[in-house]
Tab-separated table of C-alpha atoms and ligand atoms in Angstrom:
chain	number	residue	atom	x	y	z
A	1	MET	CA	-24.135	6.852	-6.945
A	2	ASP	CA	-25.856	5.450	-3.902
A	3	ALA	CA	-27.390	8.433	-1.971
A	4	GLY	CA	-25.662	9.384	1.332
A	5	SER	CA	-22.701	6.869	1.345
A	6	TYR	CA	-19.191	6.733	0.338
A	7	THR	CA	-18.652	5.527	-3.137
A	8	GLY	CA	-14.956	5.330	-3.903
A	9	LEU	CA	-12.198	7.611	-4.374
A	10	ILE	CA	-13.092	8.820	-8.035
A	11	GLU	CA	-16.310	10.361	-6.940
A	12	ARG	CA	-14.482	11.723	-3.803
A	13	TYR	CA	-11.429	13.217	-5.569
A	14	ARG	CA	-12.792	13.779	-8.906
A	15	SER	CA	-11.661	17.369	-9.182
A	16	VAL	CA	-8.024	16.506	-8.869
A	17	LEU	CA	-8.132	13.277	-10.904
A	18	PRO	CA	-7.443	13.315	-14.737
A	19	LEU	CA	-10.397	11.517	-15.975
A	20	PRO	CA	-12.954	12.483	-18.617
A	21	GLU	CA	-16.337	13.932	-16.949
A	22	ASP	CA	-18.679	11.447	-18.805
A	23	CYS	CA	-16.704	8.406	-18.109
A	24	ARG	CA	-18.061	5.147	-16.614
A	25	VAL	CA	-16.482	5.082	-13.320
A	26	ILE	CA	-15.066	1.389	-12.504
A	27	SER	CA	-15.048	1.329	-8.713
A	28	LEU	CA	-15.519	-1.247	-5.758
A	29	HIS	CA	-15.632	1.726	-3.358
A	30	GLU	CA	-12.066	1.673	-2.532
A	31	GLY	CA	-10.222	4.237	-0.294
A	32	ASN	CA	-11.447	6.035	2.787
A	33	THR	CA	-9.371	3.691	4.905
A	34	PRO	CA	-8.885	3.885	8.663
A	35	LEU	CA	-6.157	5.748	10.218
A	36	VAL	CA	-5.663	4.174	13.560
A	37	ARG	CA	-3.321	5.611	16.354
A	38	CYS	CA	-0.968	3.184	17.991
A	39	LEU	CA	-1.640	2.770	21.584
A	40	ASN	CA	0.454	0.106	22.984
A	41	LEU	CA	4.199	0.308	21.662
A	42	ASP	CA	6.714	1.086	24.067
A	43	THR	CA	9.116	3.120	22.066
A	44	VAL	CA	6.380	5.115	20.622
A	45	ASN	CA	4.811	6.045	24.082
A	46	ARG	CA	8.224	6.648	25.755
A	47	LYS	CA	9.213	9.156	22.942
A	48	GLU	CA	5.718	10.631	22.983
A	49	ILE	CA	5.280	10.171	19.290
A	50	LYS	CA	1.808	10.243	17.833
A	51	LEU	CA	1.981	7.034	15.512
A	52	TYR	CA	-0.758	6.593	12.966
A	53	LEU	CA	-1.236	3.465	10.919
A	54	LYS	CA	-3.128	3.849	7.567
A	55	LEU	CA	-4.637	0.519	7.155
A	56	GLU	CA	-4.587	0.095	3.389
A	57	GLY	CA	-5.323	-3.622	3.801
A	58	MET	CA	-8.962	-2.473	4.270
A	59	ASN	CA	-9.296	-1.761	0.542
A	60	PRO	CA	-11.709	-4.193	-1.563
A	61	THR	CA	-8.973	-6.567	-2.466
A	62	GLY	CA	-6.935	-6.103	0.638
A	63	SER	CA	-4.172	-3.718	-0.516
A	64	PHE	CA	-3.344	0.030	-1.699
A	65	LYS	CA	-3.292	-1.259	-5.155
A	66	ASP	CA	-6.962	-0.526	-5.623
A	67	ARG	CA	-6.434	3.121	-5.246
A	68	GLY	CA	-4.477	3.115	-8.490
A	69	MET	CA	-6.383	0.403	-10.173
A	70	THR	CA	-9.774	2.202	-10.028
A	71	VAL	CA	-8.253	5.121	-11.935
A	72	ALA	CA	-6.040	3.052	-14.261
A	73	ILE	CA	-9.092	0.793	-15.227
A	74	THR	CA	-11.689	3.743	-15.378
A	75	ARG	CA	-9.271	5.479	-17.831
A	76	ALA	CA	-8.512	2.187	-19.963
A	77	VAL	CA	-12.246	1.606	-20.329
A	78	SER	CA	-12.845	5.259	-21.297
A	79	GLU	CA	-10.160	4.823	-23.976
A	80	GLY	CA	-11.978	1.658	-25.376
A	81	CYS	CA	-9.536	-0.958	-23.973
A	82	HIS	CA	-10.594	-4.520	-23.831
A	83	ALA	CA	-7.886	-6.053	-22.015
A	84	VAL	CA	-5.303	-5.014	-19.474
A	85	ILE	CA	-1.851	-6.634	-18.411
A	86	CYS	CA	0.549	-6.276	-15.444
A	87	ALA	CA	3.681	-7.935	-13.844
A	88	SER	CA	2.915	-8.551	-10.227
A	89	THR	CA	4.362	-9.715	-6.977
A	90	GLY	CA	0.678	-10.546	-6.133
A	91	ASN	CA	-1.210	-7.541	-5.094
A	92	THR	CA	-1.353	-5.732	-8.509
A	93	SER	CA	-2.541	-8.954	-10.123
A	94	ALA	CA	-5.366	-9.446	-7.438
A	95	SER	CA	-6.515	-5.759	-7.809
A	96	ALA	CA	-6.273	-5.880	-11.682
A	97	ALA	CA	-8.127	-9.034	-11.735
A	98	ALA	CA	-10.976	-7.653	-9.705
A	99	TYR	CA	-11.308	-4.243	-11.401
A	100	ALA	CA	-11.184	-5.924	-15.002
A	101	ALA	CA	-13.856	-8.346	-13.961
A	102	ARG	CA	-15.924	-5.326	-12.443
A	103	ALA	CA	-15.492	-3.548	-15.854
A	104	GLY	CA	-16.031	-6.569	-17.989
A	105	ILE	CA	-12.742	-6.645	-19.662
A	106	LYS	CA	-9.770	-9.186	-19.650
A	107	ALA	CA	-6.958	-9.076	-17.242
A	108	PHE	CA	-3.535	-11.018	-18.048
A	109	VAL	CA	-1.195	-11.293	-15.244
A	110	LEU	CA	2.410	-12.423	-15.068
A	111	ILE	CA	3.681	-13.525	-11.724
A	112	PRO	CA	6.624	-15.190	-10.532
A	113	GLU	CA	6.186	-18.929	-10.260
A	114	GLY	CA	6.488	-20.152	-6.393
A	115	ASN	CA	6.937	-16.707	-4.979
A	116	ILE	CA	3.435	-15.428	-4.770
A	117	ALA	CA	1.365	-15.447	-1.282
A	118	MET	CA	-1.290	-17.873	-1.491
A	119	GLY	CA	-4.215	-15.278	-0.754
A	120	LYS	CA	-3.011	-13.073	-3.842
A	121	LEU	CA	-2.870	-16.149	-6.037
A	122	ALA	CA	-6.646	-17.107	-5.052
A	123	GLN	CA	-7.741	-13.816	-5.870
A	124	ALA	CA	-6.296	-13.572	-9.340
A	125	MET	CA	-7.860	-17.000	-9.951
A	126	MET	CA	-11.114	-16.142	-8.455
A	127	HIS	CA	-11.497	-13.054	-10.444
A	128	GLY	CA	-10.939	-14.860	-13.716
A	129	ALA	CA	-7.545	-13.253	-14.738
A	130	ILE	CA	-5.532	-15.196	-17.289
A	131	ILE	CA	-2.499	-16.048	-15.186
A	132	LEU	CA	0.767	-16.756	-16.564
A	133	GLN	CA	3.412	-17.861	-14.091
A	134	ILE	CA	6.798	-17.089	-15.281
A	135	ARG	CA	10.102	-18.988	-14.458
A	136	GLY	CA	11.490	-15.809	-13.359
A	137	ASN	CA	10.981	-12.794	-10.914
A	138	PHE	CA	8.916	-9.681	-11.026
A	139	ASP	CA	11.538	-7.639	-12.863
A	140	ASP	CA	11.759	-10.194	-15.630
A	141	GLY	CA	7.884	-10.002	-15.904
A	142	MET	CA	7.997	-6.302	-15.792
A	143	SER	CA	10.394	-6.078	-18.768
A	144	LEU	CA	8.370	-8.776	-20.679
A	145	VAL	CA	5.062	-6.835	-20.000
A	146	ARG	CA	6.706	-3.686	-21.363
A	147	LYS	CA	7.651	-5.243	-24.529
A	148	VAL	CA	4.355	-7.208	-25.257
A	149	ALA	CA	2.433	-4.203	-24.718
A	150	ASP	CA	4.169	-2.451	-27.687
A	151	GLU	CA	3.049	-5.108	-29.961
A	152	THR	CA	-0.408	-6.240	-28.602
A	153	PRO	CA	-3.580	-4.445	-27.743
A	154	VAL	CA	-3.381	-4.494	-24.070
A	155	LYS	CA	-2.933	-1.589	-21.570
A	156	ILE	CA	-0.329	-1.796	-18.910
A	157	VAL	CA	-1.705	-1.308	-15.432
A	158	ASN	CA	1.482	-1.524	-13.596
A	159	SER	CA	2.464	1.793	-11.748
A	160	ILE	CA	4.407	3.002	-14.886
A	161	ASN	CA	0.874	3.705	-16.042
A	162	PRO	CA	0.421	7.306	-14.685
A	163	TYR	CA	-3.173	6.948	-13.762
A	164	ARG	CA	-2.063	4.343	-11.052
A	165	LEU	CA	0.006	6.917	-9.183
A	166	GLN	CA	-2.816	9.531	-9.644
A	167	GLY	CA	-5.200	7.190	-7.783
A	168	GLN	CA	-2.656	6.338	-5.097
A	169	LYS	CA	-2.040	9.993	-4.216
A	170	THR	CA	-5.406	10.086	-2.548
A	171	ALA	CA	-4.076	8.434	0.491
A	172	SER	CA	-2.188	11.665	1.252
A	173	TYR	CA	-5.405	13.718	0.853
A	174	GLU	CA	-7.156	11.386	3.189
A	175	ILE	CA	-4.442	11.598	5.796
A	176	VAL	CA	-4.229	15.393	5.600
A	177	GLU	CA	-8.036	15.771	6.020
A	178	ALA	CA	-7.972	13.263	9.041
A	179	LEU	CA	-5.163	14.981	10.802
A	180	GLY	CA	-5.926	18.574	9.696
A	181	SER	CA	-2.418	18.973	8.528
A	182	ALA	CA	0.421	16.815	7.006
A	183	PRO	CA	2.260	14.498	9.401
A	184	ASP	CA	5.929	15.208	10.225
A	185	PHE	CA	7.108	11.820	8.726
A	186	HIS	CA	5.392	9.472	6.423
A	187	CYS	CA	6.884	5.992	6.292
A	188	LEU	CA	6.462	3.395	3.586
A	189	PRO	CA	7.707	-0.079	2.311
A	190	VAL	CA	9.323	0.484	-1.066
A	191	GLY	CA	9.484	-2.230	-3.857
A	192	ASN	CA	8.697	-0.689	-7.378
A	193	ALA	CA	8.669	2.626	-5.611
A	194	GLY	CA	5.346	3.832	-7.239
A	195	ASN	CA	3.605	4.370	-3.877
A	196	ILE	CA	6.073	6.502	-2.279
A	197	SER	CA	6.166	8.659	-5.362
A	198	ALA	CA	2.444	9.010	-5.426
A	199	HIS	CA	2.214	9.893	-1.937
A	200	TRP	CA	4.780	12.738	-2.497
A	201	VAL	CA	2.703	13.921	-5.418
A	202	GLY	CA	-0.334	14.177	-3.060
A	203	TYR	CA	1.312	15.957	-0.197
A	204	SER	CA	2.965	18.325	-2.697
A	205	GLU	CA	-0.335	19.223	-4.400
A	206	LEU	CA	-1.868	19.992	-1.116
A	207	ALA	CA	0.974	22.317	-0.121
A	208	ALA	CA	1.242	23.936	-3.494
A	209	GLU	CA	0.381	27.666	-3.238
A	210	ASN	CA	-2.263	27.520	-5.879
A	211	ASN	CA	-4.173	25.043	-3.783
A	212	GLN	CA	-4.853	27.292	-0.730
A	213	ASN	CA	-8.631	27.481	-1.628
A	214	VAL	CA	-9.482	24.122	-3.167
A	215	THR	CA	-13.227	23.304	-2.878
A	216	GLN	CA	-14.939	20.106	-4.066
A	217	ALA	CA	-18.021	18.322	-3.944
A	218	CYS	CA	-18.301	16.200	-0.738
A	219	GLY	CA	-18.421	12.921	-2.640
A	220	PHE	CA	-21.250	11.528	-0.474
A	221	CYS	CA	-24.112	13.093	-2.586
A	222	ASN	CA	-24.854	13.973	-6.205
A	223	GLY	CA	-23.372	17.278	-5.769
A	224	ASP	CA	-26.409	19.099	-4.346
A	225	CYS	CA	-24.909	19.337	-0.812
A	226	THR	CA	-22.523	21.963	0.423
A	227	PHE	CA	-19.017	21.963	-0.974
A	228	ILE	CA	-16.213	20.959	1.330
A	229	SER	CA	-12.812	22.419	1.271
A	230	LEU	CA	-9.573	20.469	1.564
A	231	PRO	CA	-7.509	21.781	4.462
A	232	LYS	CA	-4.953	24.507	3.744
A	233	VAL	CA	-1.501	22.790	4.160
A	234	THR	CA	1.641	24.569	4.619
A	235	SER	CA	3.991	21.795	5.390
A	236	LYS	CA	5.061	18.458	3.882
A	237	PRO	CA	6.219	15.380	5.620
A	238	LYS	CA	9.796	13.930	5.274
A	239	MET	CA	9.329	10.771	3.355
A	240	LEU	CA	10.978	7.569	4.806
A	241	GLY	CA	11.090	4.721	2.404
A	242	TYR	CA	12.092	1.245	3.945
A	243	GLN	CA	13.315	-1.991	1.978
A	244	ALA	CA	14.160	-5.416	2.865
A	245	SER	CA	18.024	-5.803	3.070
A	246	GLY	CA	17.834	-8.756	0.206
A	247	ALA	CA	16.082	-6.442	-2.285
A	248	ALA	CA	17.337	-2.847	-1.358
A	249	PRO	CA	18.673	-1.130	-4.569
A	250	PHE	CA	17.949	2.180	-3.077
A	251	ILE	CA	20.545	1.418	-0.440
A	252	THR	CA	23.093	-0.349	-2.627
A	253	GLY	CA	22.622	2.216	-5.393
A	254	LYS	CA	22.155	-0.279	-8.253
A	255	VAL	CA	19.755	-2.758	-9.551
A	256	VAL	CA	19.667	-5.940	-7.483
A	257	GLU	CA	19.868	-8.900	-9.817
A	258	LYS	CA	18.380	-11.605	-7.553
A	259	PRO	CA	16.262	-9.841	-5.175
A	260	GLN	CA	15.309	-11.847	-2.113
A	261	THR	CA	13.071	-11.507	1.027
A	262	VAL	CA	10.007	-13.069	2.718
A	263	ALA	CA	8.290	-9.882	2.054
A	264	THR	CA	7.344	-10.925	-1.422
A	265	ALA	CA	5.443	-7.725	-2.199
A	266	ILE	CA	8.913	-5.806	-2.237
A	267	ARG	CA	10.965	-8.546	-3.630
A	268	ILE	CA	11.874	-6.127	-6.484
A	269	GLY	CA	15.473	-5.280	-7.680
A	270	ASN	CA	14.878	-2.773	-10.503
A	271	PRO	CA	12.292	-0.355	-9.237
A	272	GLN	CA	10.443	1.355	-12.109
A	273	SER	CA	9.781	4.546	-10.253
A	274	TRP	CA	13.278	5.060	-9.079
A	275	ASP	CA	13.876	8.512	-10.138
A	276	PHE	CA	10.561	9.775	-8.792
A	277	ALA	CA	11.010	8.054	-5.434
A	278	GLN	CA	14.552	9.332	-5.212
A	279	ALA	CA	13.203	12.848	-5.921
A	280	ALA	CA	10.592	12.443	-3.151
A	281	ILE	CA	13.329	11.476	-0.606
A	282	ASN	CA	15.651	14.472	-1.787
A	283	GLU	CA	13.052	17.006	-1.870
A	284	SER	CA	11.365	16.053	1.546
A	285	ASN	CA	14.855	15.650	3.293
A	286	GLY	CA	14.022	12.047	4.003
A	287	TRP	CA	15.967	8.915	3.741
A	288	PHE	CA	15.986	5.120	2.563
A	289	ARG	CA	16.920	2.391	5.060
A	290	SER	CA	16.820	-1.375	4.983
A	291	PHE	CA	15.969	-4.007	7.457
A	292	SER	CA	16.478	-7.842	7.697
A	293	ASP	CA	13.470	-10.316	7.253
A	294	GLU	CA	13.767	-11.330	10.772
A	295	GLN	CA	13.319	-7.540	11.840
A	296	ILE	CA	10.498	-7.312	9.497
A	297	LEU	CA	8.894	-10.417	10.657
A	298	ASN	CA	9.283	-9.447	14.333
A	299	THR	CA	7.434	-6.129	13.588
A	300	GLN	CA	4.723	-7.855	11.942
A	301	LYS	CA	4.178	-10.013	14.964
A	302	LEU	CA	4.335	-7.062	17.303
A	303	LEU	CA	1.714	-5.118	15.575
A	304	ALA	CA	-0.558	-8.080	15.338
A	305	ALA	CA	-0.047	-8.898	19.108
A	306	SER	CA	0.021	-5.669	20.686
A	307	GLU	CA	-2.253	-3.423	18.604
A	308	GLY	CA	-4.620	-6.011	16.999
A	309	ILE	CA	-3.439	-5.152	13.436
A	310	PHE	CA	-2.498	-7.945	10.973
A	311	CYS	CA	-0.470	-6.610	8.119
A	312	GLU	CA	1.560	-8.477	5.482
A	313	PRO	CA	5.231	-8.804	5.859
A	314	ALA	CA	6.186	-5.871	3.346
A	315	SER	CA	3.694	-3.561	5.138
A	316	ALA	CA	5.448	-4.181	8.492
A	317	ALA	CA	8.674	-2.748	6.867
A	318	SER	CA	7.253	0.789	7.314
A	319	VAL	CA	6.844	0.192	11.032
A	320	THR	CA	10.230	-1.539	11.485
A	321	GLY	CA	11.710	1.700	10.006
A	322	ALA	CA	9.683	4.044	12.082
A	323	LEU	CA	10.410	2.311	15.376
A	324	HIS	CA	14.272	2.317	14.416
A	325	ASP	CA	14.243	5.784	13.421
A	326	ILE	CA	12.240	6.824	16.562
A	327	GLU	CA	14.532	4.895	19.016
A	328	SER	CA	17.585	6.214	17.350
A	329	GLY	CA	16.406	9.892	17.687
A	330	ASN	CA	16.288	10.408	13.744
A	331	VAL	CA	12.529	11.114	14.310
A	332	PRO	CA	12.476	13.611	17.027
A	333	ASP	CA	10.460	13.072	20.302
A	334	GLY	CA	7.088	14.221	20.029
A	335	SER	CA	6.717	13.896	16.138
A	336	THR	CA	3.606	12.789	14.325
A	337	VAL	CA	4.353	10.022	12.131
A	338	VAL	CA	2.162	8.049	9.589
A	339	CYS	CA	3.153	4.533	8.504
A	340	THR	CA	1.444	2.896	5.463
A	341	LEU	CA	0.258	-0.731	6.148
A	342	THR	CA	0.143	-1.537	2.555
A	343	GLY	CA	-1.658	-4.936	2.557
A	344	HIS	CA	-3.750	-7.123	4.900
A	345	GLY	CA	-2.061	-10.045	6.843
A	346	LEU	CA	-4.507	-12.616	5.591
A	347	LYS	CA	-2.860	-12.315	2.091
A	348	ASP	CA	-0.050	-14.499	3.279
A	349	PRO	CA	-1.281	-16.902	6.077
A	350	ASP	CA	1.634	-19.399	5.097
A	351	ILE	CA	4.356	-17.104	6.183
A	352	ALA	CA	2.380	-16.046	9.303
A	353	ILE	CA	1.833	-19.597	10.425
A	354	LYS	CA	5.317	-20.599	9.736
A	355	GLN	CA	7.021	-17.985	11.689
A	356	CYS	CA	4.681	-17.361	14.556
A	357	HIS	CA	5.353	-19.786	17.510
A	358	ALA	CA	1.938	-19.481	18.936
A	359	ARG	CA	0.975	-22.080	21.419
A	360	LEU	CA	-1.446	-24.527	19.825
A	361	GLU	CA	-2.584	-27.242	22.235
A	362	THR	CA	-4.524	-30.217	21.481
A	363	ILE	CA	-6.664	-31.399	24.100
A	364	ASP	CA	-9.487	-33.966	24.848
A	365	ALA	CA	-13.093	-32.596	24.230
A	366	ASP	CA	-14.187	-32.585	27.896
A	367	LEU	CA	-14.687	-29.912	30.508
A	368	ASP	CA	-11.928	-31.168	32.696
A	369	SER	CA	-9.206	-30.623	30.160
A	370	VAL	CA	-10.554	-27.314	28.920
A	371	ARG	CA	-11.069	-26.139	32.602
A	372	ARG	CA	-7.334	-27.254	33.408
A	373	SER	CA	-5.792	-25.430	30.344
A	374	ILE	CA	-7.508	-22.309	31.377
A	375	LEU	CA	-6.533	-22.395	34.924
A	376	ASP	CA	-2.947	-23.208	34.002
A	377	ASP	CA	-2.777	-20.131	31.873
A	378	LEU	CA	-4.693	-17.445	33.919
B	1	LIG	C1	2.963	-3.090	-4.012
B	1	LIG	C2	3.182	-3.177	-2.567
B	1	LIG	C3	4.335	-2.778	-1.929
B	1	LIG	C4	5.302	-1.978	-2.858
B	1	LIG	O1	4.648	-0.659	-3.473
B	1	LIG	P1	5.627	0.029	-4.437
B	1	LIG	O2	4.686	1.065	-4.961
B	1	LIG	O3	5.888	-1.210	-5.581
B	1	LIG	O4	6.872	0.509	-3.887
B	1	LIG	C5	4.412	-2.959	-0.613
B	1	LIG	N1	3.522	-3.538	0.033
B	1	LIG	C6	2.464	-4.222	-0.448
B	1	LIG	C7	1.551	-5.044	0.353
B	1	LIG	C8	2.289	-4.150	-1.981
B	1	LIG	O5	1.255	-4.856	-2.438
């Protein structure tokens, strides 16, 4: 470990992660992402909401998937695996490819042909994954991966791998440490439903009675510093899960055969963590809701233009839902709300450029033209 610096969530949260003590840690220093307060959204200010955005796009491959992948790949390597496989809408493949490269093992990724954001495909290619584009969607890929992993020596690193959720729960730990308590509401986009389940595991562990005095090494040293303690938490947030209308099995109550949405990361009709996620909603007294692609893209633009934060379309579903539920009073005035922004906006530049009607002028390369344009717009 490099002395004095953050070296990833496994070192930081080792005492609450199921890993062998002597294992080789496969890390790209993921986690420790910013929790940024919104300053400029009208609805939020009018209702005196403290709205925080957890910028998971700041992870090494640009999405929260890295939290789960560091633990899943570390575990796989410790078990002697030489190859991993996943079905992916894009970000899981990018993350699996990067961590497999770091570990020196093979990654096979199944992606839906034609429905993957360009940045994500570029990542899987650059990190040397073996990419199988299927003529089908994520759900088809997932079911194929389950079958093939039964008969070949490859380890599944989708979120049905329990170590993925263990890694992802650390986001809740970071939020509680940053705020000093749990928020009142936590909003997430829901696709395969692993992340909302993982967050609920994290919050529940922190609020468990036998966790009242957890101490652990700070993670910034070799264990020779003072130990820090995790905050004592007595409350848990209500979990709010938001889907795209064209891919909303939690709203329709049944598997969606042909999910459709511009938010490709949540274009999933048969969520693998259905029961976990439903339990998180029920136990926390939260709810699911769905929004149109247009609403989601409008929020993506709003965040980029008014807060300086560029997330991918799927991520914007969390804020779309939060703003709706704040405006309609389902989230009471004065509440503390956290929205997870699951992935970075640069993952999907095509959609951004297509939908954003930014003014793009072409002018002559002379001082007069530039001056005129500026004065016209001041
Ligand atoms: C994977 C992903 C999601 C969906 O998370 P689930 O755990 O599948 O519900 C949402 N947004 C982005 C950017 C993702 O990569």
